[in-house]
Coordinates of C-alpha atoms and ligand atoms in Angstrom, one line a residue:
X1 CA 0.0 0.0 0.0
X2 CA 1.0 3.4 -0.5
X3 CA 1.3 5.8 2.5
X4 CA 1.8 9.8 3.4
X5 CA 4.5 9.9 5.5
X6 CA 5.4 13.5 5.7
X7 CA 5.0 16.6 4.0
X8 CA 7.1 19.5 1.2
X9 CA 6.5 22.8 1.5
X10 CA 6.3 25.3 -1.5
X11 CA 7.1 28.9 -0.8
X12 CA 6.6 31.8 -2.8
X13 CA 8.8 35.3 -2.7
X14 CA 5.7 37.3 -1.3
X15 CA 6.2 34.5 1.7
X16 CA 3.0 32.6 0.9
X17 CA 4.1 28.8 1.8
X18 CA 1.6 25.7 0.8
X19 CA 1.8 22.2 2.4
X20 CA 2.2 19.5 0.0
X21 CA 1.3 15.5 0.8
X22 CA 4.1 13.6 0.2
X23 CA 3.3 9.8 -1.0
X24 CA 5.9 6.6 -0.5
X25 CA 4.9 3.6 -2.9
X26 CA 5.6 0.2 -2.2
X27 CA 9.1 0.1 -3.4
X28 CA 10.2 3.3 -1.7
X29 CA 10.0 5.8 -4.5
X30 CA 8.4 9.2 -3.2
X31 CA 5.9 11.6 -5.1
X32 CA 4.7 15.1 -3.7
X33 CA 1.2 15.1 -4.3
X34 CA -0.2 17.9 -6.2
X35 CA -3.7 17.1 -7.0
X36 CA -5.2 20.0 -5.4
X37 CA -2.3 22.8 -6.3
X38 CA -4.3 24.3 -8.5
X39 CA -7.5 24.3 -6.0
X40 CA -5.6 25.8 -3.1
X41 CA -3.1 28.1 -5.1
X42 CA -4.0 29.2 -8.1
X43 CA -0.9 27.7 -9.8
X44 CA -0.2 24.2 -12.3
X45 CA 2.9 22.9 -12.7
X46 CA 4.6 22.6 -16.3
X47 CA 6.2 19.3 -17.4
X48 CA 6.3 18.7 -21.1
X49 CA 6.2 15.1 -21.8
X50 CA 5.3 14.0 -18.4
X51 CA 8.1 13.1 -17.7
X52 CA 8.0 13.7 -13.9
X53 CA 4.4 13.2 -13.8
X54 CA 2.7 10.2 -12.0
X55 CA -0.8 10.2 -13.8
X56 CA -2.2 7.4 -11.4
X57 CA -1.3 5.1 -8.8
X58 CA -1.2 1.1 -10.5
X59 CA 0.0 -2.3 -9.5
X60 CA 0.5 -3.7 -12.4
X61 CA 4.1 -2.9 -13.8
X62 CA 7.5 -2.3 -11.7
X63 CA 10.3 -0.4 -13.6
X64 CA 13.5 0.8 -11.8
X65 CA 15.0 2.5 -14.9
X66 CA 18.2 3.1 -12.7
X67 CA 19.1 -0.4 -12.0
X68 CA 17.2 -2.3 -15.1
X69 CA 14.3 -4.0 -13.3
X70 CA 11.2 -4.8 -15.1
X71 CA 8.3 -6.9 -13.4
X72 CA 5.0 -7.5 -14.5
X73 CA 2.5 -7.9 -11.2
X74 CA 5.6 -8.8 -8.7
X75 CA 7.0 -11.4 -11.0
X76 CA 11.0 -10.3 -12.5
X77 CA 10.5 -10.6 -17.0
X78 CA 13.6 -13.0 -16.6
X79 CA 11.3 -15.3 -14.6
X80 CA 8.5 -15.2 -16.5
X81 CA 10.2 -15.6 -19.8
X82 CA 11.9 -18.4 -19.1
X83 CA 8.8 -20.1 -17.3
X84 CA 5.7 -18.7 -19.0
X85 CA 4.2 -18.8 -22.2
X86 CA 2.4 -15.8 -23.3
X87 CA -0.7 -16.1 -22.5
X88 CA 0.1 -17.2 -19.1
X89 CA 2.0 -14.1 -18.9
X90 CA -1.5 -12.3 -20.5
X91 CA -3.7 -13.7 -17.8
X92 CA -1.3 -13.1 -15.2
X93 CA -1.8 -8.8 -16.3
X94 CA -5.3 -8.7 -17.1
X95 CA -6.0 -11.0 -13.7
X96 CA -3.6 -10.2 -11.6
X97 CA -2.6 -13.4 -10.5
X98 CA -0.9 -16.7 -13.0
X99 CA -3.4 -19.6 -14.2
X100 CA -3.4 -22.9 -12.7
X101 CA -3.9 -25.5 -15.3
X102 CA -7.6 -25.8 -15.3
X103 CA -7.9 -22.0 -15.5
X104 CA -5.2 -21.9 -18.5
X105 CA -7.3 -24.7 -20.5
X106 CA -10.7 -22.5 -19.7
X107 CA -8.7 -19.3 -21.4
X108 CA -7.4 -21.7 -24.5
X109 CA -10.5 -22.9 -25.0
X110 CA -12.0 -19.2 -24.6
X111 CA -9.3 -18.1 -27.3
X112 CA -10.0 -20.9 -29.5
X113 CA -13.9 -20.1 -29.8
X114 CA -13.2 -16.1 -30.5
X115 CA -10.3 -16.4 -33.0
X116 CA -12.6 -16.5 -36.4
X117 CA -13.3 -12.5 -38.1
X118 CA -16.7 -11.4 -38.7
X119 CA -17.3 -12.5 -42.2
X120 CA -18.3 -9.1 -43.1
X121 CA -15.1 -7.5 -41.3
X122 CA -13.3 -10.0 -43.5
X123 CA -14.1 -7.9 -46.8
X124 CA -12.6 -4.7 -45.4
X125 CA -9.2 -6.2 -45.9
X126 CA -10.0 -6.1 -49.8
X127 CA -10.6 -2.3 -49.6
X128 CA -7.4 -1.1 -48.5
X129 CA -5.2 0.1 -50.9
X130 CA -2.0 -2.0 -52.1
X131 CA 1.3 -1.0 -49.6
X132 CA -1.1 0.2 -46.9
X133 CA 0.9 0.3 -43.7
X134 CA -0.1 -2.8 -41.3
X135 CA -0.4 -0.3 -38.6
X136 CA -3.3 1.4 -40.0
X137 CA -5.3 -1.6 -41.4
X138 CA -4.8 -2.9 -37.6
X139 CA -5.7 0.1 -35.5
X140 CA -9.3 0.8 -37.9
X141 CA -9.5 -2.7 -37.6
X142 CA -9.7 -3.0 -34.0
X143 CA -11.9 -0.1 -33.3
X144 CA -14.2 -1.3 -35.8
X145 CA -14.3 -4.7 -33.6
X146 CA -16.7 -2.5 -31.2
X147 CA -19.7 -2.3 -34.3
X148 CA -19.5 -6.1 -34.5
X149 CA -19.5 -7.2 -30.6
X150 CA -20.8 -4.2 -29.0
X151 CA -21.5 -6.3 -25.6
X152 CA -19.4 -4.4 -23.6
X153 CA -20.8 -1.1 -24.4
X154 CA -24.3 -2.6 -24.0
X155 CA -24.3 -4.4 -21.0
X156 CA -22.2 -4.1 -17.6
X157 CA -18.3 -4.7 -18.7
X158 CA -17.7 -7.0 -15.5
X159 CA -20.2 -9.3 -16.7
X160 CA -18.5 -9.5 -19.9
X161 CA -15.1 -8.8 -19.5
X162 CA -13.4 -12.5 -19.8
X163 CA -15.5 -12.6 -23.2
X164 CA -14.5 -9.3 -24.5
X165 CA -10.7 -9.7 -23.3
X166 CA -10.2 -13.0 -25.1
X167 CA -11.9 -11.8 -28.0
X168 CA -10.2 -9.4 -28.7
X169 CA -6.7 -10.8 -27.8
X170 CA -7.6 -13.7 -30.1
X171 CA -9.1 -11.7 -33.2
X172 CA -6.8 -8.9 -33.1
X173 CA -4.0 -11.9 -34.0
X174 CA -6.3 -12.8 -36.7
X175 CA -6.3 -9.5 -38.1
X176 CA -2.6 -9.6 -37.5
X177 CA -2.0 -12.4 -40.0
X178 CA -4.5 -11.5 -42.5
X179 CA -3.2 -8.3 -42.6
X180 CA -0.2 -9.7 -44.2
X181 CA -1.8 -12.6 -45.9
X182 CA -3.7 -9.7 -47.8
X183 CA -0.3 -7.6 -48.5
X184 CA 0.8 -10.4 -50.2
X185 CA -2.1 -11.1 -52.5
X186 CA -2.6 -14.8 -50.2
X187 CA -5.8 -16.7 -49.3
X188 CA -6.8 -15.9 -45.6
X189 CA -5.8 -19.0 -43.4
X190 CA -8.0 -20.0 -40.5
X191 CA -7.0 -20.4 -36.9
X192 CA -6.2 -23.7 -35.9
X193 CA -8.3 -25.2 -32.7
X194 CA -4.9 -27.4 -32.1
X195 CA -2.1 -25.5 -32.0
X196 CA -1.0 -23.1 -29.8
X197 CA -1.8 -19.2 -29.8
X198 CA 2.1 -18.2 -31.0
X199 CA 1.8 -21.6 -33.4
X200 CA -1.5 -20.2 -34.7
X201 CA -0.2 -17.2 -35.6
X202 CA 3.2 -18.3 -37.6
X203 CA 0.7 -21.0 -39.5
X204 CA -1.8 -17.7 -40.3
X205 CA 1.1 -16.0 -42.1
X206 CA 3.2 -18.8 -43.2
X207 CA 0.8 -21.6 -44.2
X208 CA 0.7 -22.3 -47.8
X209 CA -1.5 -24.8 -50.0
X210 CA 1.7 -25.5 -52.3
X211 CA 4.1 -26.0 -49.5
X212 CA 4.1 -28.2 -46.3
X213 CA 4.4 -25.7 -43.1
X214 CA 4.7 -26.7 -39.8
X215 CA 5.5 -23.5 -37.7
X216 CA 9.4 -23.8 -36.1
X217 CA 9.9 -24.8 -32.1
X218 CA 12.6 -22.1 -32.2
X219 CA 10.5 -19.4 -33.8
X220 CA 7.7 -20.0 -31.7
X221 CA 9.5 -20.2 -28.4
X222 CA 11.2 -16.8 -29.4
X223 CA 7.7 -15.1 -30.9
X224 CA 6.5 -16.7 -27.2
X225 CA 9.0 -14.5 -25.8
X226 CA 9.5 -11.8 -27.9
X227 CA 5.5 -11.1 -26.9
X228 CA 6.2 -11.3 -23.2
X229 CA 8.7 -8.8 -23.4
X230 CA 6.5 -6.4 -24.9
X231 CA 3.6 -7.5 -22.7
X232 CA 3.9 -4.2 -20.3
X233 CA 5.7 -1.4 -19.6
X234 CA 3.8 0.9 -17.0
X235 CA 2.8 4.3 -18.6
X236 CA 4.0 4.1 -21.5
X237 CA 3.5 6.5 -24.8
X238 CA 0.6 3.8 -26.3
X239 CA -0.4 2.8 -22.4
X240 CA -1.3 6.3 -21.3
X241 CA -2.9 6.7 -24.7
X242 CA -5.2 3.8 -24.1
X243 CA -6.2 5.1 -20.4
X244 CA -6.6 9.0 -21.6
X245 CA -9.0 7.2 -24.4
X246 CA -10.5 5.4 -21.6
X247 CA -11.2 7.6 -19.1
X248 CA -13.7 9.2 -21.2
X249 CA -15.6 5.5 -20.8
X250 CA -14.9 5.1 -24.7
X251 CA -15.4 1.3 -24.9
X252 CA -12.1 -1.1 -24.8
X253 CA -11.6 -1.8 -28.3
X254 CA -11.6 2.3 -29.5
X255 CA -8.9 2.9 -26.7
X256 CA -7.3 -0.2 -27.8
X257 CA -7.4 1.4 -31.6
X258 CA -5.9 4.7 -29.5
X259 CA -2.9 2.9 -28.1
X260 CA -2.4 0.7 -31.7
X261 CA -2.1 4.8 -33.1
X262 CA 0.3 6.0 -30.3
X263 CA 2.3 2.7 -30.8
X264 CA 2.8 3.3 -34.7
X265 CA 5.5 6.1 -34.3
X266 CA 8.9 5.5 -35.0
X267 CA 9.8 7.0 -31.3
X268 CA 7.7 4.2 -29.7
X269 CA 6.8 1.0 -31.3
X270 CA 8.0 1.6 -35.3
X271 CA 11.5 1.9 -33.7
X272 CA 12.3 -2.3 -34.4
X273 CA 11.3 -1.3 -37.9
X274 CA 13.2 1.8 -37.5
X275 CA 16.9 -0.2 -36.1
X276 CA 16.5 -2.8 -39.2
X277 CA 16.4 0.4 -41.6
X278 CA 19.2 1.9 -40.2
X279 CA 21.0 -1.3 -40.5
X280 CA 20.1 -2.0 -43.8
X281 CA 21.2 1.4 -44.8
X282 CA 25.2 1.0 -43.1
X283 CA 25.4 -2.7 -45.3
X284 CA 24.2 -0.8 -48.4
X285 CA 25.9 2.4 -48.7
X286 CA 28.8 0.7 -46.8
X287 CA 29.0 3.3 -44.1
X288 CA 31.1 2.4 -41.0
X289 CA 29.7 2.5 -37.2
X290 CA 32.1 4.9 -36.1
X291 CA 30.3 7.2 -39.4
X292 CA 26.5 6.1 -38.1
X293 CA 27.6 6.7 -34.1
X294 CA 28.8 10.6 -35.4
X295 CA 25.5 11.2 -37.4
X296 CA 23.5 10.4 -34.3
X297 CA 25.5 12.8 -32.3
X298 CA 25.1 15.8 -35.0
X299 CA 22.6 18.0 -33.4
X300 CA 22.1 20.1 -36.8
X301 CA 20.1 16.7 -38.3
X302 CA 17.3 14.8 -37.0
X303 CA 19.0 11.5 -37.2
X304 CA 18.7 9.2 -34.3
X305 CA 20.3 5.8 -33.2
X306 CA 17.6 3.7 -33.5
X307 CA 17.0 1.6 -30.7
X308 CA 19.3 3.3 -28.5
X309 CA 18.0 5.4 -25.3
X310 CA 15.2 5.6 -23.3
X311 CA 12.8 7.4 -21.2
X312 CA 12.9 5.6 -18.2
X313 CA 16.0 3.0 -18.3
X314 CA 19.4 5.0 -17.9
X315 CA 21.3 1.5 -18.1
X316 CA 20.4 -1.5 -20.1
X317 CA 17.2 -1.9 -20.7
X318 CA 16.4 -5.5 -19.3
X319 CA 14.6 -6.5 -22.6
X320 CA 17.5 -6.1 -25.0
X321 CA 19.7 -8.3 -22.7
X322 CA 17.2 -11.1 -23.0
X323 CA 16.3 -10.0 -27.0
X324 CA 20.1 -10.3 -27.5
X325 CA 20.4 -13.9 -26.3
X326 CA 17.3 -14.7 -27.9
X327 CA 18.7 -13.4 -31.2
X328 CA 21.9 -15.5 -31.0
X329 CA 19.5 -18.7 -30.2
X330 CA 17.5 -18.5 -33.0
X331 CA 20.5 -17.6 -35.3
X332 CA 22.5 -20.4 -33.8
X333 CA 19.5 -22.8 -34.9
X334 CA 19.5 -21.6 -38.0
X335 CA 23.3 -22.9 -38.1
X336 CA 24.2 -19.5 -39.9
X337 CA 25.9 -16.1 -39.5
X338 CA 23.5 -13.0 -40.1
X339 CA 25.5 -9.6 -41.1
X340 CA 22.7 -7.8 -39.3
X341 CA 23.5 -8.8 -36.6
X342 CA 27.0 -8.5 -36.8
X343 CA 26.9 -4.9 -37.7
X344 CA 24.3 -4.4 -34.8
X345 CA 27.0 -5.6 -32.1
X346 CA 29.5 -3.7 -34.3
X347 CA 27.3 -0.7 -33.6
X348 CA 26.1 -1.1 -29.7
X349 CA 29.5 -1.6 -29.0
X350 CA 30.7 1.3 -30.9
X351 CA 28.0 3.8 -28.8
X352 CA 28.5 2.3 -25.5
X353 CA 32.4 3.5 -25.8
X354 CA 31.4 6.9 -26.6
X355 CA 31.2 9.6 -24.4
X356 CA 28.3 11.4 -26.0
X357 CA 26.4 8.0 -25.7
X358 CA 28.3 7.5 -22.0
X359 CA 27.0 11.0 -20.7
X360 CA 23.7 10.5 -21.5
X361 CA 23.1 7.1 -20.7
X362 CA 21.9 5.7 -23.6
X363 CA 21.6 2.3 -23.8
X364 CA 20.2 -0.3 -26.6
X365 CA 16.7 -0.8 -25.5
X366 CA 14.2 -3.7 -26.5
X367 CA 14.0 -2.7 -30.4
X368 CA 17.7 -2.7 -31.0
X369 CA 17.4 -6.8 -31.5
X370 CA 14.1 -7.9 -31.8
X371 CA 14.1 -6.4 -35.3
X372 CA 16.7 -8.6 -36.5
X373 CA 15.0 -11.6 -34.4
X374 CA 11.3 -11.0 -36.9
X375 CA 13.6 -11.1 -39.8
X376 CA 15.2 -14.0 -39.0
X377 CA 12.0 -15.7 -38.6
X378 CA 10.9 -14.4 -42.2
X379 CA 8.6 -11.6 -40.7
X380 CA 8.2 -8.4 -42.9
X381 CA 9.8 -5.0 -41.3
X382 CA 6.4 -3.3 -42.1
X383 CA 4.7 -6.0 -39.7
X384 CA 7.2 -5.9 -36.9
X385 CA 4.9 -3.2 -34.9
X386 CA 1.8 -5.0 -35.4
X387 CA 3.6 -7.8 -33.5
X388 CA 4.4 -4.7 -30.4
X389 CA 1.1 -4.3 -30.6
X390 CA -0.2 -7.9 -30.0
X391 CA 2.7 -8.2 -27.5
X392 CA 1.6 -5.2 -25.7
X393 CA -2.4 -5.7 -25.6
X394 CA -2.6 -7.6 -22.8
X395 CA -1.1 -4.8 -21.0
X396 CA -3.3 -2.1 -22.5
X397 CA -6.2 -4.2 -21.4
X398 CA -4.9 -4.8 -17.8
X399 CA -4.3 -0.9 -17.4
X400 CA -7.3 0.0 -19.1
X401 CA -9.4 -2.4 -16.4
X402 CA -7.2 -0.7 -13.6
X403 CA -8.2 2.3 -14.7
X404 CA -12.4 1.5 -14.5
X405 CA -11.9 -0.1 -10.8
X406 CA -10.0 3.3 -9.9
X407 CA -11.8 5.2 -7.1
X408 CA -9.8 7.9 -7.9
X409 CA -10.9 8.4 -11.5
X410 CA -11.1 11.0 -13.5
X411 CA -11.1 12.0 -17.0
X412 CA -7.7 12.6 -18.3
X413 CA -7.5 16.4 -19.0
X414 CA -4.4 18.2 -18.2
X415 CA -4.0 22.2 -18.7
X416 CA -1.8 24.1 -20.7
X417 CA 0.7 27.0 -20.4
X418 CA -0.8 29.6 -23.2
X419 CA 1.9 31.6 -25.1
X420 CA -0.7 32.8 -27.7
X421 CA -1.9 36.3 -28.4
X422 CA -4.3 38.0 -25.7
X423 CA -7.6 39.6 -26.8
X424 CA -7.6 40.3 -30.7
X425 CA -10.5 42.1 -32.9
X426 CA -11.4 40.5 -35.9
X427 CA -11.0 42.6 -39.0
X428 CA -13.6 42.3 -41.8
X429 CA -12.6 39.9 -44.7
X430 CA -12.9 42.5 -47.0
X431 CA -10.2 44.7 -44.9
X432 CA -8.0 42.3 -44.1
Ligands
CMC1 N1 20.6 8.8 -30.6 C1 21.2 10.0 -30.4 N2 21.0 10.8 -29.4 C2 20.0 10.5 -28.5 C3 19.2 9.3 -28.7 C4 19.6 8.4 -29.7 N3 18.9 7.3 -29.9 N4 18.3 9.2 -27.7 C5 18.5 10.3 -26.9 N5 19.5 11.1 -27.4 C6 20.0 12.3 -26.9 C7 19.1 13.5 -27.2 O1 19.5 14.1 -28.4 C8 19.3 14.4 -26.0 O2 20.6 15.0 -26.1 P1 20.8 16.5 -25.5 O3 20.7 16.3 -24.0 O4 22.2 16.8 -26.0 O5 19.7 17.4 -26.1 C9 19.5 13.4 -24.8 O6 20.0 12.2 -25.4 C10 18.2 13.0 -24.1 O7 17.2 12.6 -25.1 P2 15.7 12.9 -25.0 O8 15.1 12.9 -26.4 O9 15.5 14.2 -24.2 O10 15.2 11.7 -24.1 P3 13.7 11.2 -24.1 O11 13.5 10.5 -22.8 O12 12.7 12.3 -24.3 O13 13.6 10.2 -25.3 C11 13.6 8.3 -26.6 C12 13.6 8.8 -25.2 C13 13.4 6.8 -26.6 C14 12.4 8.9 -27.4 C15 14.9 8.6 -27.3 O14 16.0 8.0 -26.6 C16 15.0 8.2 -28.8 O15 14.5 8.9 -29.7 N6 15.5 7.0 -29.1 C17 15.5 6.5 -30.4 C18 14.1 5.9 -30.7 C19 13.9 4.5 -30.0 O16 14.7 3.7 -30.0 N7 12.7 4.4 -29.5 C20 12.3 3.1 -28.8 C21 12.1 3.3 -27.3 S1 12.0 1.7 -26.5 C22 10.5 1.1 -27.0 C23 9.4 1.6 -26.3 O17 9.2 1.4 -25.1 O18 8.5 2.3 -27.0

């Protein structure tokens, strides 16, 4: 539980001082409490990107960005990656606690009976123009799931809530796979009752009439991963997009659509796509690292290391340790060397000796390998952020359900700092 222990004082030049509540969360970390600043004196605070800001109080992520902890409800990603598949790791956000086996059989078998597409949402695919990006077949896609199930708009959400959660973690990997069944020109492929949800998905894109497919151990094990390790991640760009959404009660598939749109950027979730660009470009216009490392510390252009840096982790980012490994495991089984990867280590190991990179502790964070990992497994770059985003839905849903049991809640609607003109008269059109 969180507690007020003591409290901050905020004094003024005129002498006017204000008691402020100061709040100690579980883990130690203390926040001054200014929820009724404005109330008492007049004043907001200004913090551009949030990025001292605690929008609400949550249990279902840990991050220690100083020492490179992530845990999803108590439980260290190490752990669960090496002992969970990922809808184990799924239930354990939206529910709080891990399934026991009868519970994990109900959810399969919940999965299984919500994974087949609306027939008519089916023919929207075929209206999307050729080369559309992924990311916005996906996001209209999902928010368009709330016309066809509209359950949780109509009735109460509790009573509903294991339907609508597993439908729309199971459809939104159908929509997934036929989004790039469709890119191609190829026949939709059903969902399999027998196979497993990662399993499912690989045969959905890979499966072929012509060709005998059976979906790889090693690539499923490392998509099982790869999903857990984007499964969370606190208040994140796409999170806090999905609970601003929600706290106007929009249902849970148009904040879902929200956080699928936040996700898309190449600052959030396009960054895999992002790193595997950038590496493509240093192998085909034969630039070195030591050129690439000097064009991302040029502050007159725009360019950016990919996959290096973070908001919250000022040392490795957990994820990229295990993404590494997972990379070199997958490569290994493929009994084959990879020059992506080569010139990726070539290039972390290049930043992390510079002092630029050194100052400002930027590290490689989660999308600095798993790009190379969804190429390796034959995935498209313009698909890699569709696979965030069904990686990070479970956690969208979990925050989006914290956010309705809130006692606390409130829309989301923060204030501004105006630097625009005071009073103006319009002039006439015919004088100006
Ligand atoms: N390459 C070069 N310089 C960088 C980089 C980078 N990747 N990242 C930050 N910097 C510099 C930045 O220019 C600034 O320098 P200065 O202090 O001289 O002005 C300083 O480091 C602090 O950067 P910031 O932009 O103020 O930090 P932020 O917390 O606002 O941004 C970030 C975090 C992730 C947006 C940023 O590091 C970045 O753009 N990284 C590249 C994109 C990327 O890999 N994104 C994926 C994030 S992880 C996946 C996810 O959770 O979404």
């Amino acid at each position: 539980m969180v507690k007020e222990d003591r409290k901050a004082e905020l004094s003024f030049p005129d002498g006017t001082r204000y008691e402020l509540g100061v709040i100690t969360d579980n883990m130690g970390a203390h926040s001054i409490d200014i929820s009724n600043l404005r109330k008492d004196t007049g004043y907001i605070t200004y913090d551009p990107g949030y990025m001292n800001t605690g929008s609400c109080m949550s249990s279902i992520c840990y991050i220690d960005g100083e020492k490179g902890i992530l845990r999803y409800r108590g439980y260290d990603i190490e752990d669960l990656v090496l002992n969970c598949d990922f809808i184990e790791v799924a239930y354990l956000l939206v529910k709080g606690m891990l399934p026991n086996v009868k519970e994990r059989q109900e959810y399969t078998q919940l999965l299984n009976k919500h994974s087949l597409l609306h027939v008519d949402m089916r023919n929207f695919f075929r209206s999307y123009p050729h080369g559309a990006h992924p990311m916005a077949i996906l996001a209209s896609m999902v928010a368009s799931l709330s016309a066809f199930y509209p359950e949780m708009e109509e009735r109460d959400p509790e009573e509903n809530i294991d339907l609508t959660v597993t439908r729309l973690l199971s459809k939104m990997r159908t929509i997934a796979a036929f989004t790039y069944r469709q890119d191609k020109g190829y026949d939709f492929v059903e969902p399999r009752y027998d196979y497993s949800y990662c399993e499912n998905f690989l045969n959905m894109l890979f499966s072929s009439p012509v060709v005998d497919y059976h979906p790889d151990p090693v690539h499923v094990k490392a998509l099982n991963q790869l999903l857990i390790l984007h499964a969370d991640h606190e208040q994140n760009c796409s999170t806090s997009a999905v609970r601003l959404v929600g706290s106007s009660e929009a249902n849970l598939y148009a904040s879902v659509a929200a956080g699928c749109c936040a996700l898309w950027g190449p600052k959030h979730g396009g960054a895999n796509q992002a790193v595997m660009e950038m590496l493509e470009r240093i192998i085909g216009e034969g630039l070195s690292v030591e050129d690439v490392v000097a064009m991302a510390k040029d502050k007159s252009s725009s360019f950016r290391l990919s996959g290096f840096g973070h908001r919250v982790y000022k040392t490795f980012d957990p994820r990229a340790r295990i993404a590494k490994r997972m990379c070199q495991e997958v490569l290994a089984a493929q009994h084959k060397e990879d020059r992506l990867l080569e010139v990726a280590m070539q290039l972390e190991e290049a930043a992390l000796s510079d002092e630029y990179f050194i100052q400002r502790n930027l590290y490689p964070n989660v999308d600095f390998y798993t790009g190379i990992i969804f190429h390796l497994m034959g995935i498209p770059q313009s698909m890699f952020t569709v696979l965030f985003a069904m990686g990070r839905l479970p956690g969208w849903i979990a925050h989006y359900l914290e956010w309705r049991h809130d006692p606390y809640q409130k829309i989301g609607r923060p204030r501004q700092v105006y630097s625009g003109p005071e009073l103006k008269k319009v002039v006439p059109i015919s004088n100006r």
